[in-house]
PDB file of C-alpha atoms in Angstrom:
ATOM      1  CA  ASN L1290      89.627 117.884 112.219  1.00 94.00           C
ATOM      2  CA  ARG L1291      87.043 114.890 112.329  1.00 95.00           C
ATOM      3  CA  ALA L1292      89.972 112.994 110.367  1.00 95.00           C
ATOM      4  CA  ILE L1293      92.421 113.627 113.688  1.00 96.00           C
ATOM      5  CA  THR L1294      89.790 112.927 115.748  1.00 97.00           C
ATOM      6  CA  MET L1295      89.377 109.506 114.398  1.00 97.00           C
ATOM      7  CA  HIS L1296      92.438 108.412 114.347  1.00 97.00           C
ATOM      8  CA  THR L1297      93.344 109.482 118.033  1.00 98.00           C
ATOM      9  CA  GLU L1298      90.468 107.307 118.530  1.00 98.00           C
ATOM     10  CA  MET L1299      91.586 104.869 116.201  1.00 96.00           C
ATOM     11  CA  VAL L1300      95.031 104.419 117.730  1.00 97.00           C
ATOM     12  CA  ASN L1301      94.303 105.555 121.632  1.00 97.00           C
ATOM     13  CA  ARG L1302      91.403 101.480 120.991  1.00 97.00           C
ATOM     14  CA  ASP L1303      93.820  99.684 119.101  1.00 96.00           C
ATOM     15  CA  LEU L1304      97.164 100.813 120.834  1.00 95.00           C
ATOM     16  CA  ASN L1305      98.057  97.716 122.244  1.00 94.00           C
ATOM     17  CA  HIS L1306      96.765  95.594 119.584  1.00 95.00           C
ATOM     18  CA  PRO L1307      98.785  92.232 118.866  1.00 93.00           C
ATOM     19  CA  ALA L1308      96.458  91.917 115.351  1.00 93.00           C
ATOM     20  CA  ILE L1309      97.439  95.820 114.173  1.00 94.00           C
ATOM     21  CA  VAL L1310     100.926  95.191 112.639  1.00 92.00           C
ATOM     22  CA  PHE L1311     100.303  99.089 110.864  1.00 94.00           C
ATOM     23  CA  TRP L1312      98.009 101.900 110.537  1.00 97.00           C
ATOM     24  CA  GLY L1313      96.439 102.540 107.470  1.00 95.00           C
ATOM     25  CA  LEU L1314      94.831 106.272 106.689  1.00 94.00           C
ATOM     26  CA  HIS L1315      93.109 106.528 104.447  1.00 93.00           C
ATOM     27  CA  ASN L1316      91.280 103.882 101.667  1.00 94.00           C
ATOM     28  CA  GLU L1317      91.230 104.908  97.824  1.00 95.00           C
ATOM     29  CA  VAL L1318      91.218 108.928  98.281  1.00 95.00           C
ATOM     30  CA  ASP L1319      92.597 111.068  95.659  1.00 97.00           C
ATOM     31  CA  THR L1320      96.761 111.171  96.321  1.00 97.00           C
ATOM     32  CA  THR L1321      96.219 113.160  93.555  1.00 97.00           C
ATOM     33  CA  LEU L1322      95.648 115.889  94.932  1.00 97.00           C
ATOM     34  CA  PRO L1323      98.373 119.128  97.083  1.00 97.00           C
ATOM     35  CA  GLN L1324      95.476 119.292  99.812  1.00 97.00           C
ATOM     36  CA  THR L1325      95.576 114.982 100.030  1.00 97.00           C
ATOM     37  CA  ARG L1326      98.975 115.549 101.035  1.00 98.00           C
ATOM     38  CA  GLU L1327      98.905 117.375 103.861  1.00 97.00           C
ATOM     39  CA  LEU L1328      96.018 115.836 105.161  1.00 97.00           C
ATOM     40  CA  THR L1329      98.265 112.696 105.147  1.00 98.00           C
ATOM     41  CA  ILE L1330     100.801 115.171 106.812  1.00 98.00           C
ATOM     42  CA  LYS L1331      98.618 115.497 109.733  1.00 97.00           C
ATOM     43  CA  LEU L1332      97.159 112.262 110.204  1.00 97.00           C
ATOM     44  CA  ILE L1333     100.763 110.901 110.259  1.00 98.00           C
ATOM     45  CA  GLU L1334     102.338 113.454 112.571  1.00 97.00           C
ATOM     46  CA  THR L1335      98.895 112.335 114.612  1.00 97.00           C
ATOM     47  CA  ILE L1336     100.009 109.073 114.577  1.00 97.00           C
ATOM     48  CA  LYS L1337     103.537 109.381 115.158  1.00 97.00           C
ATOM     49  CA  LYS L1338     102.439 110.730 118.397  1.00 97.00           C
ATOM     50  CA  LEU L1339     100.611 108.323 120.085  1.00 97.00           C
ATOM     51  CA  ASP L1340     102.634 105.051 118.706  1.00 96.00           C
ATOM     52  CA  THR L1341     106.116 105.220 117.088  1.00 94.00           C
ATOM     53  CA  THR L1342     106.365 101.845 117.453  1.00 94.00           C
ATOM     54  CA  ARG L1343     104.138 100.627 114.297  1.00 96.00           C
ATOM     55  CA  LEU L1344     104.443 101.013 110.268  1.00 96.00           C
ATOM     56  CA  ILE L1345     102.195 103.881 108.287  1.00 97.00           C
ATOM     57  CA  THR L1346     100.763 102.883 105.148  1.00 97.00           C
ATOM     58  CA  PHE L1347      97.165 103.750 103.075  1.00 97.00           C
ATOM     59  CA  ALA L1348      95.621 102.407 100.388  1.00 97.00           C
ATOM     60  CA  SER L1349      95.880 104.018  96.740  1.00 97.00           C
ATOM     61  CA  LEU L1350      93.972 103.837  94.176  1.00 95.00           C
ATOM     62  CA  VAL L1351      95.721 105.834  91.573  1.00 95.00           C
ATOM     63  CA  GLY L1352      98.773 104.601  91.639  1.00 92.00           C
ATOM     64  CA  GLU L1353     102.263 105.860  89.844  1.00 94.00           C
ATOM     65  CA  GLU L1354     100.329 109.015  89.782  1.00 96.00           C
ATOM     66  CA  ASP L1355     100.061 108.900  93.719  1.00 97.00           C
ATOM     67  CA  ILE L1356     102.036 111.648  95.110  1.00 97.00           C
ATOM     68  CA  CYS L1357     101.812 111.026  98.412  1.00 97.00           C
ATOM     69  CA  LEU L1358     104.056 107.568  98.973  1.00 97.00           C
ATOM     70  CA  ASP L1359     106.810 109.655 100.227  1.00 97.00           C
ATOM     71  CA  LEU L1360     105.095 110.093 103.128  1.00 97.00           C
ATOM     72  CA  VAL L1361     104.315 106.413 104.120  1.00 97.00           C
ATOM     73  CA  ASP L1362     107.002 103.497 105.405  1.00 97.00           C
ATOM     74  CA  VAL L1363     104.235 100.929 102.578  1.00 97.00           C
ATOM     75  CA  ALA L1364     102.961 101.419  99.507  1.00 97.00           C
ATOM     76  CA  SER L1365     100.501  99.668  99.543  1.00 97.00           C
ATOM     77  CA  PHE L1366      98.326  99.263  96.074  1.00 97.00           C
ATOM     78  CA  ASN L1367      94.204  98.355  95.534  1.00 96.00           C
ATOM     79  CA  ARG L1368      94.036  97.581  91.469  1.00 94.00           C
ATOM     80  CA  TYR L1369      91.166  95.846  90.285  1.00 93.00           C
ATOM     81  CA  VAL L1370      93.709  94.349  86.779  1.00 92.00           C
ATOM     82  CA  GLY L1371      91.246  92.382  84.013  1.00 87.00           C
ATOM     83  CA  TRP L1372      87.891  92.878  86.018  1.00 89.00           C
ATOM     84  CA  TYR L1373      86.800  96.917  87.273  1.00 82.00           C
ATOM     85  CA  ILE L1374      90.891  98.294  85.648  1.00 66.00           C
ATOM     86  CA  SER L1375      90.922  97.598  81.637  1.00 59.00           C
ATOM     87  CA  LYS L1376      87.982  94.308  80.999  1.00 63.00           C
ATOM     88  CA  LYS L1377      92.181  92.758  79.711  1.00 69.00           C
ATOM     89  CA  ILE L1378      93.933  90.967  82.666  1.00 70.00           C
ATOM     90  CA  ASP L1379      96.870  90.634  79.891  1.00 76.00           C
ATOM     91  CA  SER L1380      96.851  94.869  81.073  1.00 87.00           C
ATOM     92  CA  LEU L1381      98.892  94.071  84.579  1.00 92.00           C
ATOM     93  CA  PRO L1382     102.605  93.214  84.139  1.00 92.00           C
ATOM     94  CA  ALA L1383     102.760  96.970  82.156  1.00 91.00           C
ATOM     95  CA  TYR L1384     100.103  98.096  85.597  1.00 93.00           C
ATOM     96  CA  VAL L1385     102.879  96.282  88.173  1.00 95.00           C
ATOM     97  CA  GLU L1386     106.418  97.806  85.462  1.00 95.00           C
ATOM     98  CA  ARG L1387     103.869 101.609  86.611  1.00 95.00           C
ATOM     99  CA  ILE L1388     104.368 101.135  90.026  1.00 96.00           C
ATOM    100  CA  THR L1389     107.653  99.356  91.039  1.00 96.00           C
ATOM    101  CA  SER L1390     109.098 101.750  88.633  1.00 95.00           C
ATOM    102  CA  LYS L1391     107.133 104.903  91.178  1.00 95.00           C
ATOM    103  CA  ILE L1392     108.811 103.496  93.891  1.00 96.00           C
ATOM    104  CA  LYS L1393     111.905 103.024  92.309  1.00 94.00           C
ATOM    105  CA  GLU L1394     111.802 106.780  91.685  1.00 94.00           C
ATOM    106  CA  ILE L1395     110.782 107.667  95.834  1.00 93.00           C
ATOM    107  CA  GLY L1396     113.367 105.725  97.409  1.00 89.00           C
ATOM    108  CA  GLU L1397     113.447 101.840  98.223  1.00 86.00           C
ATOM    109  CA  LYS L1398     110.212 100.775  99.932  1.00 94.00           C
ATOM    110  CA  PRO L1399     108.335  97.551 101.110  1.00 95.00           C
ATOM    111  CA  ILE L1400     105.270  96.916  98.217  1.00 96.00           C
ATOM    112  CA  LEU L1401     101.634  95.475  99.142  1.00 96.00           C
ATOM    113  CA  MET L1402      99.016  94.359  96.543  1.00 96.00           C
ATOM    114  CA  SER L1403      96.481  95.551  99.050  1.00 96.00           C
ATOM    115  CA  GLU L1404      93.758  94.057  97.071  1.00 96.00           C
ATOM    116  CA  PHE L1405      92.936  93.121  94.027  1.00 96.00           C
ATOM    117  CA  GLY L1406      90.271  90.206  92.948  1.00 96.00           C
ATOM    118  CA  ALA L1407      87.704  89.101  90.130  1.00 95.00           C
ATOM    119  CA  ALA L1408      83.647  88.072  91.181  1.00 94.00           C
ATOM    120  CA  SER L1409      81.786  84.748  90.723  1.00 95.00           C
ATOM    121  CA  ILE L1410      79.132  83.315  91.347  1.00 93.00           C
ATOM    122  CA  LYS L1411      78.524  79.979  94.117  1.00 94.00           C
ATOM    123  CA  GLY L1412      78.289  77.233  91.365  1.00 93.00           C
ATOM    124  CA  HIS L1413      78.116  79.106  88.853  1.00 91.00           C
ATOM    125  CA  THR L1414      80.169  77.430  85.745  1.00 92.00           C
ATOM    126  CA  GLY L1415      81.302  77.162  81.643  1.00 83.00           C
ATOM    127  CA  LEU L1416      83.418  75.219  79.147  1.00 83.00           C
ATOM    128  CA  GLU L1417      84.348  78.712  78.982  1.00 81.00           C
ATOM    129  CA  VAL L1418      86.246  81.148  80.944  1.00 83.00           C
ATOM    130  CA  MET L1419      84.230  84.301  81.433  1.00 89.00           C
ATOM    131  CA  ARG L1420      83.781  86.925  83.879  1.00 88.00           C
ATOM    132  CA  TRP L1421      81.393  86.157  87.188  1.00 92.00           C
ATOM    133  CA  THR L1422      82.026  81.998  86.863  1.00 95.00           C
ATOM    134  CA  GLU L1423      84.232  80.391  88.548  1.00 96.00           C
ATOM    135  CA  GLU L1424      86.673  79.179  86.662  1.00 96.00           C
ATOM    136  CA  TYR L1425      87.443  82.791  85.802  1.00 94.00           C
ATOM    137  CA  GLN L1426      87.743  83.878  89.400  1.00 96.00           C
ATOM    138  CA  ALA L1427      90.355  81.160  89.928  1.00 97.00           C
ATOM    139  CA  GLU L1428      92.273  82.227  86.802  1.00 95.00           C
ATOM    140  CA  TYR L1429      92.662  85.969  87.941  1.00 95.00           C
ATOM    141  CA  LEU L1430      93.837  84.968  91.467  1.00 97.00           C
ATOM    142  CA  LYS L1431      96.287  82.751  89.499  1.00 97.00           C
ATOM    143  CA  LYS L1432      97.796  84.959  88.131  1.00 95.00           C
ATOM    144  CA  HIS L1433      98.522  87.796  90.267  1.00 96.00           C
ATOM    145  CA  ILE L1434      99.612  85.639  92.885  1.00 96.00           C
ATOM    146  CA  GLU L1435     102.188  84.433  90.895  1.00 96.00           C
ATOM    147  CA  THR L1436     103.162  87.906  89.145  1.00 95.00           C
ATOM    148  CA  PHE L1437     103.215  89.496  92.557  1.00 95.00           C
ATOM    149  CA  PHE L1438     105.143  86.591  94.570  1.00 93.00           C
ATOM    150  CA  GLU L1439     107.700  86.494  91.468  1.00 92.00           C
ATOM    151  CA  ASN L1440     108.102  89.958  91.343  1.00 94.00           C
ATOM    152  CA  ASP L1441     110.826  91.068  93.901  1.00 92.00           C
ATOM    153  CA  ALA L1442     109.534  93.978  94.888  1.00 94.00           C
ATOM    154  CA  PHE L1443     106.667  93.071  96.537  1.00 95.00           C
ATOM    155  CA  SER L1444     107.012  91.899 100.234  1.00 93.00           C
ATOM    156  CA  GLY L1445     102.734  90.745 100.629  1.00 91.00           C
ATOM    157  CA  THR L1446      99.604  90.312  99.295  1.00 92.00           C
ATOM    158  CA  TYR L1447      95.560  90.585 100.730  1.00 93.00           C
ATOM    159  CA  VAL L1448      93.382  89.373  97.896  1.00 96.00           C
ATOM    160  CA  TRP L1449      90.145  90.302  98.254  1.00 96.00           C
ATOM    161  CA  GLN L1450      87.591  89.073 100.319  1.00 95.00           C
ATOM    162  CA  TYR L1451      87.392  86.663 102.453  1.00 96.00           C
ATOM    163  CA  CYS L1452      83.911  85.504 101.562  1.00 97.00           C
ATOM    164  CA  ASP L1453      80.572  86.951  99.403  1.00 96.00           C
ATOM    165  CA  MET L1454      79.210  90.137 101.365  1.00 93.00           C
ATOM    166  CA  ASN L1455      76.367  92.033 100.798  1.00 89.00           C
ATOM    167  CA  THR L1456      77.181  95.069  99.934  1.00 83.00           C
ATOM    168  CA  GLN L1457      74.996  98.763  99.511  1.00 73.00           C
ATOM    169  CA  HIS L1458      71.355  99.079  98.174  1.00 68.00           C
ATOM    170  CA  GLU L1459      72.482 101.292  95.073  1.00 66.00           C
ATOM    171  CA  ASP L1460      75.813  99.418  93.551  1.00 58.00           C
ATOM    172  CA  TYR L1461      72.660  96.341  93.384  1.00 54.00           C
ATOM    173  CA  LEU L1462      71.364  96.774  89.561  1.00 57.00           C
ATOM    174  CA  MET L1463      75.172  96.579  89.067  1.00 68.00           C
ATOM    175  CA  LYS L1464      75.915  93.681  91.275  1.00 72.00           C
ATOM    176  CA  PRO L1465      74.377  90.306  91.491  1.00 72.00           C
ATOM    177  CA  ARG L1466      72.063  90.180  94.352  1.00 75.00           C
ATOM    178  CA  GLY L1467      72.889  93.686  95.632  1.00 81.00           C
ATOM    179  CA  PHE L1468      76.429  91.374  96.536  1.00 87.00           C
ATOM    180  CA  ASN L1469      79.643  92.148  96.962  1.00 92.00           C
ATOM    181  CA  ASN L1470      81.066  88.536  95.140  1.00 94.00           C
ATOM    182  CA  LYS L1471      84.470  88.294  94.884  1.00 96.00           C
ATOM    183  CA  GLY L1472      84.974  86.254  97.831  1.00 97.00           C
ATOM    184  CA  LEU L1473      86.915  82.794  97.731  1.00 98.00           C
ATOM    185  CA  LEU L1474      83.997  81.384  99.832  1.00 97.00           C
ATOM    186  CA  SER L1475      80.957  82.256  99.210  1.00 96.00           C
ATOM    187  CA  GLU L1476      78.049  84.370 102.266  1.00 95.00           C
ATOM    188  CA  TYR L1477      77.645  80.673 103.414  1.00 96.00           C
ATOM    189  CA  ARG L1478      80.920  79.624 103.498  1.00 96.00           C
ATOM    190  CA  HIS L1479      80.993  77.403 101.197  1.00 96.00           C
ATOM    191  CA  PRO L1480      84.274  77.177  98.755  1.00 97.00           C
ATOM    192  CA  LYS L1481      84.434  78.273  95.644  1.00 98.00           C
ATOM    193  CA  LEU L1482      87.288  77.153  93.712  1.00 97.00           C
ATOM    194  CA  ALA L1483      89.162  80.127  93.842  1.00 98.00           C
ATOM    195  CA  PHE L1484      89.505  79.158  96.916  1.00 97.00           C
ATOM    196  CA  TYR L1485      91.413  76.057  95.925  1.00 97.00           C
ATOM    197  CA  THR L1486      94.010  77.402  93.623  1.00 97.00           C
ATOM    198  CA  VAL L1487      94.414  80.945  96.869  1.00 96.00           C
ATOM    199  CA  LYS L1488      95.478  77.911  98.851  1.00 95.00           C
ATOM    200  CA  GLU L1489      98.351  75.761  96.917  1.00 95.00           C
ATOM    201  CA  LEU L1490      99.687  78.969  95.586  1.00 94.00           C
ATOM    202  CA  TYR L1491     100.676  80.446  99.065  1.00 91.00           C
ATOM    203  CA  LYS L1492     101.518  76.389 100.092  1.00 90.00           C
ATOM    204  CA  LYS L1493     104.182  76.569  96.844  1.00 89.00           C
ATOM    205  CA  TYR L1494     105.388  80.397  97.879  1.00 86.00           C
ATOM    206  CA  ASN L1495     105.972  79.741 101.079  1.00 78.00           C
ATOM    207  CA  PRO L1496     105.132  76.524 101.479  1.00 67.00           C
ATOM    208  CA  LYS L1497     107.067  76.618 105.752  1.00 64.00           C
ATOM    209  CA  PRO L1498     109.060  79.462 106.844  1.00 58.00           C
ATOM    210  CA  GLU L1499     112.000  77.758 107.589  1.00 60.00           C
ATOM    211  CA  GLU L1500     112.062  76.488 103.848  1.00 57.00           C
ATOM    212  CA  THR L1501     112.525  80.233 101.999  1.00 55.00           C
ATOM    213  CA  GLU L1502     114.884  83.321 103.047  1.00 58.00           C
ATOM    214  CA  ARG L1503     111.581  85.248 100.620  1.00 57.00           C
ATOM    215  CA  LYS L1504     108.741  85.742 103.195  1.00 56.00           C
ATOM    216  CA  PHE L1505     105.578  87.179 102.035  1.00 54.00           C
ATOM    217  CA  LEU L1506     102.609  88.367 103.922  1.00 57.00           C
ATOM    218  CA  MET L1507      99.607  86.609 102.606  1.00 53.00           C
ATOM    219  CA  TYR L1508      95.731  86.300 103.520  1.00 49.00           C
TER     220      TYR L1508
END
């Protein structure tokens, strides 16, 4: 009931906002459970009574094990391959194969990588590409963006995240300074190496709308 109330208030508040492209139902909940599927159906019904013009999605954390992806217009995945999920970025192609195969099974629909990224500390560099360095973050994002952009199954990417930000205090011992450091910029908006890497890749893959038939959503 609380979720239905929140979604109703969200749509009523933002119905006429020009920046709203999708309605997002929930983020990284356990969508392997039957009760989550029941909730997802109720939330979709709630939103469609208020707005039939926009696409509906949610951010899935469980990948190919998700049992709710057939319910939405766009399949969105959050995954940090090479950061949280496996320390080896080489496992990225296998993950991509699993989720694209899953979408083929349930029916073709657009796929968005709604979260992916790696952390770095501004100014922390090294001769070797190590975790937490600016070089690692830049190489990580380069590998991911190239993989997604060169696969026709994907319609867009959302790099997590724009800038470093403070996070919950209980994570302090696991995150330097208690910050989420996955920003392309520091908390003071100073660009990291990854900022320039992502900028050049986005220019490469989508230089001008009139020059390519394939458009990406890139934020």
